[in-house]
XYZ file of C-alpha atoms in Angstrom:
431
model
C 92.235 113.681 74.348
C 95.645 113.038 75.258
C 95.479 109.195 75.946
C 99.220 108.701 76.795
C 101.158 110.670 79.515
C 104.861 111.401 78.747
C 107.295 112.302 81.539
C 109.854 113.815 79.191
C 109.902 117.508 78.455
C 108.912 118.016 74.830
C 110.079 120.946 72.860
C 107.796 123.855 72.202
C 107.657 123.244 68.482
C 106.466 119.682 68.904
C 103.591 120.276 71.289
C 102.824 123.966 71.311
C 103.515 124.149 75.024
C 106.282 126.308 76.423
C 109.465 124.493 77.258
C 111.654 124.956 80.337
C 111.590 128.615 81.431
C 114.742 130.545 80.747
C 114.814 131.732 84.380
C 115.315 128.144 85.601
C 118.361 127.704 83.383
C 119.816 131.018 84.558
C 119.373 130.054 88.223
C 121.013 126.682 87.572
C 123.997 128.257 85.802
C 124.283 130.871 88.533
C 124.280 128.185 91.229
C 127.013 126.206 89.449
C 129.174 129.311 89.083
C 128.697 130.246 92.750
C 129.593 126.697 93.871
C 132.752 126.664 91.748
C 133.815 130.089 93.057
C 133.244 128.918 96.635
C 135.453 125.869 96.014
C 138.137 128.022 94.415
C 138.154 130.317 97.463
C 139.413 127.459 99.656
C 142.875 127.435 98.067
C 143.901 131.060 98.770
C 142.887 130.390 102.371
C 145.069 127.283 102.457
C 147.989 129.221 101.008
C 147.658 131.922 103.708
C 147.507 129.379 106.552
C 150.269 127.210 105.119
C 148.003 124.167 105.174
C 149.381 120.685 104.496
C 147.898 117.874 102.443
C 146.335 120.288 99.974
C 145.966 117.449 97.485
C 143.524 115.668 99.820
C 141.370 118.778 100.008
C 141.517 119.114 96.232
C 140.579 115.446 95.793
C 137.517 115.741 98.033
C 136.381 118.857 96.147
C 136.841 117.254 92.733
C 134.947 114.124 93.774
C 132.123 116.204 95.251
C 131.824 118.504 92.229
C 131.830 115.517 89.856
C 129.010 113.898 91.823
C 126.970 117.104 91.742
C 127.655 118.391 88.234
C 127.817 115.176 86.182
C 125.109 115.613 83.473
C 122.111 113.454 84.255
C 121.737 112.049 80.725
C 125.393 110.964 80.699
C 125.632 109.341 84.109
C 126.642 105.656 84.024
C 124.393 103.088 85.663
C 126.719 102.653 88.641
C 126.567 106.364 89.530
C 123.483 106.003 91.706
C 122.319 108.699 94.155
C 123.793 106.748 97.062
C 127.198 106.610 95.327
C 127.023 110.316 94.520
C 126.157 111.186 98.112
C 128.369 108.679 99.936
C 131.723 108.649 98.141
C 132.420 112.425 98.392
C 131.464 112.321 102.093
C 133.972 109.509 102.663
C 136.626 111.524 100.829
C 135.931 114.557 103.047
C 136.078 112.395 106.197
C 139.368 110.881 105.035
C 140.762 114.392 104.621
C 139.677 115.315 108.161
C 141.097 112.092 109.691
C 144.481 112.554 107.979
C 144.733 116.162 109.196
C 143.821 115.196 112.771
C 146.335 112.341 112.848
C 149.057 114.567 111.352
C 148.222 117.376 113.803
C 147.733 119.815 110.929
C 145.094 122.531 110.761
C 144.310 122.164 107.099
C 141.965 124.779 105.761
C 138.305 124.657 106.541
C 136.710 126.559 103.687
C 133.337 127.592 102.341
C 133.651 125.412 99.216
C 133.867 122.049 100.965
C 130.972 122.964 103.270
C 128.830 124.047 100.307
C 129.551 120.791 98.436
C 128.605 118.687 101.479
C 125.393 120.674 101.979
C 124.412 120.017 98.358
C 125.271 116.339 98.735
C 123.118 116.189 101.872
C 120.178 117.442 99.821
C 120.891 114.794 97.161
C 121.042 112.051 99.806
C 117.771 112.920 101.526
C 115.858 113.718 98.337
C 117.045 111.169 95.791
C 118.317 108.065 97.594
C 116.084 105.049 98.312
C 114.477 105.182 101.779
C 117.091 103.105 103.631
C 120.022 104.688 101.849
C 118.622 108.184 102.345
C 119.019 107.894 106.109
C 122.498 106.344 105.931
C 123.883 108.731 103.302
C 122.214 111.711 104.959
C 123.854 110.909 108.296
C 127.194 110.346 106.572
C 127.056 113.695 104.755
C 125.871 115.463 107.908
C 128.684 113.915 109.956
C 131.314 114.937 107.393
C 129.882 118.465 107.348
C 129.943 118.882 111.123
C 133.468 117.420 111.485
C 135.097 119.816 109.013
C 136.429 122.117 111.819
C 137.700 119.104 113.835
C 141.412 119.621 112.946
C 141.248 123.104 114.432
C 139.547 121.838 117.598
C 142.130 119.054 117.952
C 144.951 121.611 117.995
C 143.140 124.239 120.087
C 140.192 122.819 122.051
C 139.354 126.214 123.474
C 138.985 127.905 120.065
C 135.593 129.572 120.236
C 135.547 130.240 116.508
C 135.750 126.529 115.688
C 132.949 125.735 118.131
C 130.828 128.448 116.558
C 131.575 127.042 113.101
C 130.388 123.610 114.253
C 127.103 125.091 115.524
C 126.544 127.008 112.299
C 127.235 123.898 110.220
C 124.787 121.870 112.323
C 122.119 124.523 111.778
C 122.734 124.672 108.017
C 122.746 120.890 107.810
C 119.402 120.688 109.587
C 117.904 123.308 107.275
C 119.236 121.502 104.190
C 117.881 118.155 105.415
C 114.462 119.689 106.116
C 114.268 121.312 102.697
C 115.350 118.060 101.037
C 112.731 116.072 102.979
C 110.039 118.534 101.878
C 111.159 118.263 98.244
C 111.153 114.462 98.553
C 107.550 114.612 99.776
C 106.595 116.760 96.788
C 108.373 114.361 94.427
C 106.588 111.362 95.921
C 103.246 113.117 95.691
C 103.850 114.056 92.075
C 104.953 110.518 91.189
C 101.858 109.121 92.857
C 99.597 111.505 90.946
C 101.323 110.667 87.657
C 101.005 106.935 88.352
C 97.330 107.225 89.245
C 96.658 109.385 86.199
C 98.364 106.940 83.860
C 96.500 104.037 85.453
C 93.174 105.871 85.138
C 93.873 106.629 81.469
C 94.698 103.000 80.780
C 91.579 101.810 82.600
C 89.520 104.247 80.545
C 91.120 103.002 77.358
C 90.493 99.405 78.413
C 86.841 100.296 78.950
C 86.759 101.944 75.514
C 88.285 98.830 73.993
C 85.579 96.711 75.621
C 82.800 99.012 74.412
C 84.076 99.314 70.844
C 84.704 95.618 70.362
C 81.475 94.637 72.146
C 79.540 96.976 69.849
C 80.943 95.463 66.672
C 80.963 91.863 67.879
C 77.342 92.185 68.976
C 76.559 93.310 65.437
C 78.419 90.292 64.064
C 76.373 88.026 66.334
C 73.076 89.572 65.240
C 74.001 89.358 61.569
C 75.088 85.745 61.958
C 71.725 84.905 63.513
C 69.977 86.557 60.569
C 72.120 84.575 58.140
C 71.273 81.327 59.936
C 67.592 82.226 59.863
C 67.770 82.923 56.115
C 69.645 79.680 55.550
C 66.979 77.758 57.477
C 64.223 79.208 55.294
C 66.219 78.901 52.051
C 64.333 77.307 49.096
C 65.424 73.961 47.764
C 68.610 74.060 45.687
C 68.577 73.034 42.063
C 70.441 70.017 40.701
C 73.740 71.947 40.594
C 73.585 72.674 44.342
C 73.758 76.455 43.763
C 71.197 78.547 45.690
C 68.862 80.761 43.686
C 69.997 84.281 42.803
C 67.489 85.946 45.111
C 68.899 84.050 48.116
C 72.444 85.003 47.131
C 71.294 88.584 46.827
C 69.826 88.512 50.312
C 72.854 86.814 51.877
C 75.403 89.108 50.230
C 74.629 92.233 52.358
C 74.584 90.052 55.482
C 78.037 88.672 54.774
C 79.300 92.116 53.760
C 78.031 93.531 57.038
C 79.765 90.779 59.005
C 83.011 91.516 57.184
C 82.701 95.253 57.841
C 81.863 94.812 61.526
C 84.743 92.393 62.062
C 87.150 94.767 60.325
C 86.000 97.695 62.486
C 86.334 95.578 65.644
C 89.901 94.617 64.790
C 90.785 98.211 63.875
C 89.353 99.519 67.168
C 91.263 96.911 69.108
C 94.509 97.706 67.285
C 94.212 101.456 67.880
C 93.275 101.138 71.529
C 95.866 98.524 72.415
C 98.437 100.691 70.629
C 97.600 103.521 73.018
C 97.882 101.213 76.023
C 101.468 100.330 75.176
C 104.230 102.301 76.879
C 106.591 102.688 73.946
C 106.739 105.965 72.029
C 105.243 106.119 68.567
C 106.438 108.355 65.794
C 104.342 111.491 65.397
C 102.315 111.812 62.243
C 101.800 108.113 61.611
C 99.020 107.029 59.284
C 95.502 107.011 60.666
C 95.341 109.131 63.807
C 91.635 109.914 63.584
C 89.970 110.365 66.980
C 88.051 107.421 68.355
C 84.685 109.140 67.902
C 83.237 112.482 66.827
C 80.035 113.874 65.358
C 81.111 112.825 61.877
C 81.396 109.288 63.143
C 77.825 109.375 64.528
C 76.399 109.477 60.993
C 78.492 106.465 60.002
C 77.526 104.696 63.213
C 73.804 105.174 62.607
C 73.960 104.245 58.921
C 75.783 101.031 59.721
C 73.614 100.155 62.716
C 71.548 97.337 61.248
C 74.520 96.036 59.273
C 72.401 93.676 57.217
C 71.139 95.907 54.449
C 67.682 96.306 55.973
C 66.698 92.680 55.485
C 65.948 92.321 59.220
C 63.274 95.012 59.057
C 65.051 97.531 61.298
C 65.967 101.078 60.364
C 67.934 103.780 62.127
C 67.523 107.460 61.288
C 69.832 110.328 62.205
C 68.303 113.796 62.518
C 71.267 116.153 62.667
C 70.056 119.700 63.317
C 71.948 122.265 61.198
C 72.323 124.476 64.290
C 74.870 122.059 65.756
C 78.317 123.671 65.305
C 81.007 121.719 63.510
C 83.786 122.961 65.801
C 82.541 121.614 69.120
C 85.243 120.578 71.600
C 86.520 117.124 70.867
C 85.665 115.820 74.339
C 82.044 116.821 73.733
C 82.001 115.145 70.312
C 83.621 112.013 71.733
C 81.062 111.873 74.562
C 78.187 112.306 72.083
C 79.596 109.494 69.956
C 79.836 107.251 73.026
C 76.234 108.040 74.039
C 74.938 107.035 70.610
C 77.164 103.972 70.486
C 76.101 102.704 73.921
C 72.424 103.383 73.219
C 72.502 101.511 69.905
C 74.390 98.642 71.501
C 71.727 98.409 74.217
C 69.031 98.354 71.543
C 70.730 95.351 69.989
C 71.108 93.636 73.326
C 67.799 94.356 75.015
C 65.334 95.481 72.312
C 66.038 93.280 69.336
C 62.379 93.568 68.315
C 62.730 97.338 67.715
C 61.963 98.331 64.144
C 62.519 102.107 64.300
C 65.434 103.850 65.987
C 65.939 107.603 65.845
C 69.014 109.589 66.825
C 68.608 113.340 67.319
C 71.445 115.853 67.604
C 70.318 119.337 68.609
C 72.047 122.431 69.945
C 70.527 124.927 72.344
C 71.291 127.051 75.365
C 71.928 123.988 77.472
C 74.517 122.679 75.039
C 74.497 119.705 72.718
C 71.480 117.428 73.194
C 71.724 113.804 72.111
C 68.542 111.713 72.097
C 68.321 108.058 71.039
C 64.847 106.462 70.935
C 63.598 103.023 69.948
C 60.165 101.366 69.775
C 61.238 98.006 71.174
C 59.196 96.124 73.722
C 62.121 94.378 75.344
C 62.025 91.174 73.340
C 65.757 90.449 73.347
C 66.837 87.491 71.274
C 70.521 87.579 72.148
C 71.957 84.781 74.301
C 72.340 85.656 77.981
C 76.140 85.513 77.794
C 76.160 88.114 75.014
C 74.163 90.790 76.826
C 77.068 92.221 78.845
C 77.372 93.116 82.487
C 75.118 96.174 82.449
C 77.803 98.694 83.466
C 77.936 100.592 80.171
C 75.549 103.350 81.258
C 77.337 103.687 84.599
C 80.641 104.477 82.905
C 78.866 106.671 80.361
C 77.226 108.660 83.156
C 80.629 109.299 84.723
C 82.003 110.505 81.395
C 79.061 112.855 80.756
C 78.934 114.282 84.272
C 82.698 114.872 84.177
C 82.012 117.320 81.362
C 79.312 119.043 83.402
C 76.437 117.407 81.537
C 73.642 115.046 82.491
C 72.425 111.691 81.206
C 69.049 109.964 81.549
C 67.911 106.531 80.372
C 64.173 106.013 80.762
C 61.055 104.554 79.124
C 59.451 106.745 76.490
C 56.517 108.856 77.592
C 54.512 108.161 74.454
C 54.437 104.698 73.003
C 56.614 101.675 73.648
C 60.372 101.731 73.749
C 63.203 103.411 75.545
C 65.084 106.666 75.218
C 68.526 107.869 76.233
C 68.900 111.643 76.636
C 72.243 113.347 77.175
C 72.911 117.086 77.450
C 76.551 118.095 77.021
C 77.680 121.681 77.720
C 79.591 123.124 74.788
C 81.142 126.104 76.597
C 84.614 125.480 78.047
C 84.790 124.958 81.803
C 87.764 126.920 83.127
C 87.646 125.221 86.507
C 88.361 121.797 85.077
C 91.902 120.666 86.002
C 94.401 120.519 83.222
């Protein structure tokens, strides 16, 4: 399971996924070339018309192209979207005002209009909400006023009026497209945020379950140690307990040490996933949180006290179960067994026989955990948990298309948890 979502675009060699399509790069390069050619076409037109103040036109084009083409990864912090959209528009307006005051026609060209249209898209799509309206209006105003020097000299020029109408239409289309793209961006950002939050909540739940499982074992083993200490024979004159007592306490203490170590390791791994910083690939122990191989270890270490408490857990792993099941299925099976064994500790501490069955059939992987407890829990009330473990487990199993049941056993005392997990891939699941 991919527990951390990255917004960067990894290379194909690192993740196995295709990188940016070559067609996108070609379209981008083609658009840049077309924009530069459009800007270059303004100057022959100015030379033909004998336009004045060519340097102002050149300045507005350079500022606009710099705002559009400055590489994103090299932009300074002050070059915000509102600066990129507003400053070139002010430069274009200054050019228009100077030409009108000097009673010069200038040269209204395709390049300056194209730059302002692109800047209008930047303003509406990328600026913060308040700035988007202000910068969008500024870019739209500069775009529409480009033919103003011609209208000032010849108010009856129908071509200039037509140019204004065309520019208004193009500006409206550009603003509409930019608003639609902004909506898509906001929707994508919302989905990414919700997905990351859901992953972190799931990992927080996993952290609770893992640590609660091991700490519950520590609590049970500590109670056994206290019980053994209360029934310990009298010490000899040296104050050293007899060898048989030491032999009985040693597996208890070893189990406490092992459970505490596993709890700390689970917490370290899970909290590491919850952090936002990137970790180097290929670091140390990257074993999945749970799989079918871990079920055997989980069952063998269930009692944690070397059998001195009279309980035993048995795993019956059918050879028909494939070893290459999808990881999400193996992780769900591990969680089913873990939650069931934890509930045995919490609510059926008098159980003496616990069986875990792993079978594979047409319905998929079947996981069955049974105990013979009568509900005589000896754990303190505060240590029993909130009772939401099976609710979360049901959501995890049903998300895979499986089903989960927790019910009393039909024959004899005790409880059983039965989960059926489909092993065939579900193509309709969202990626």
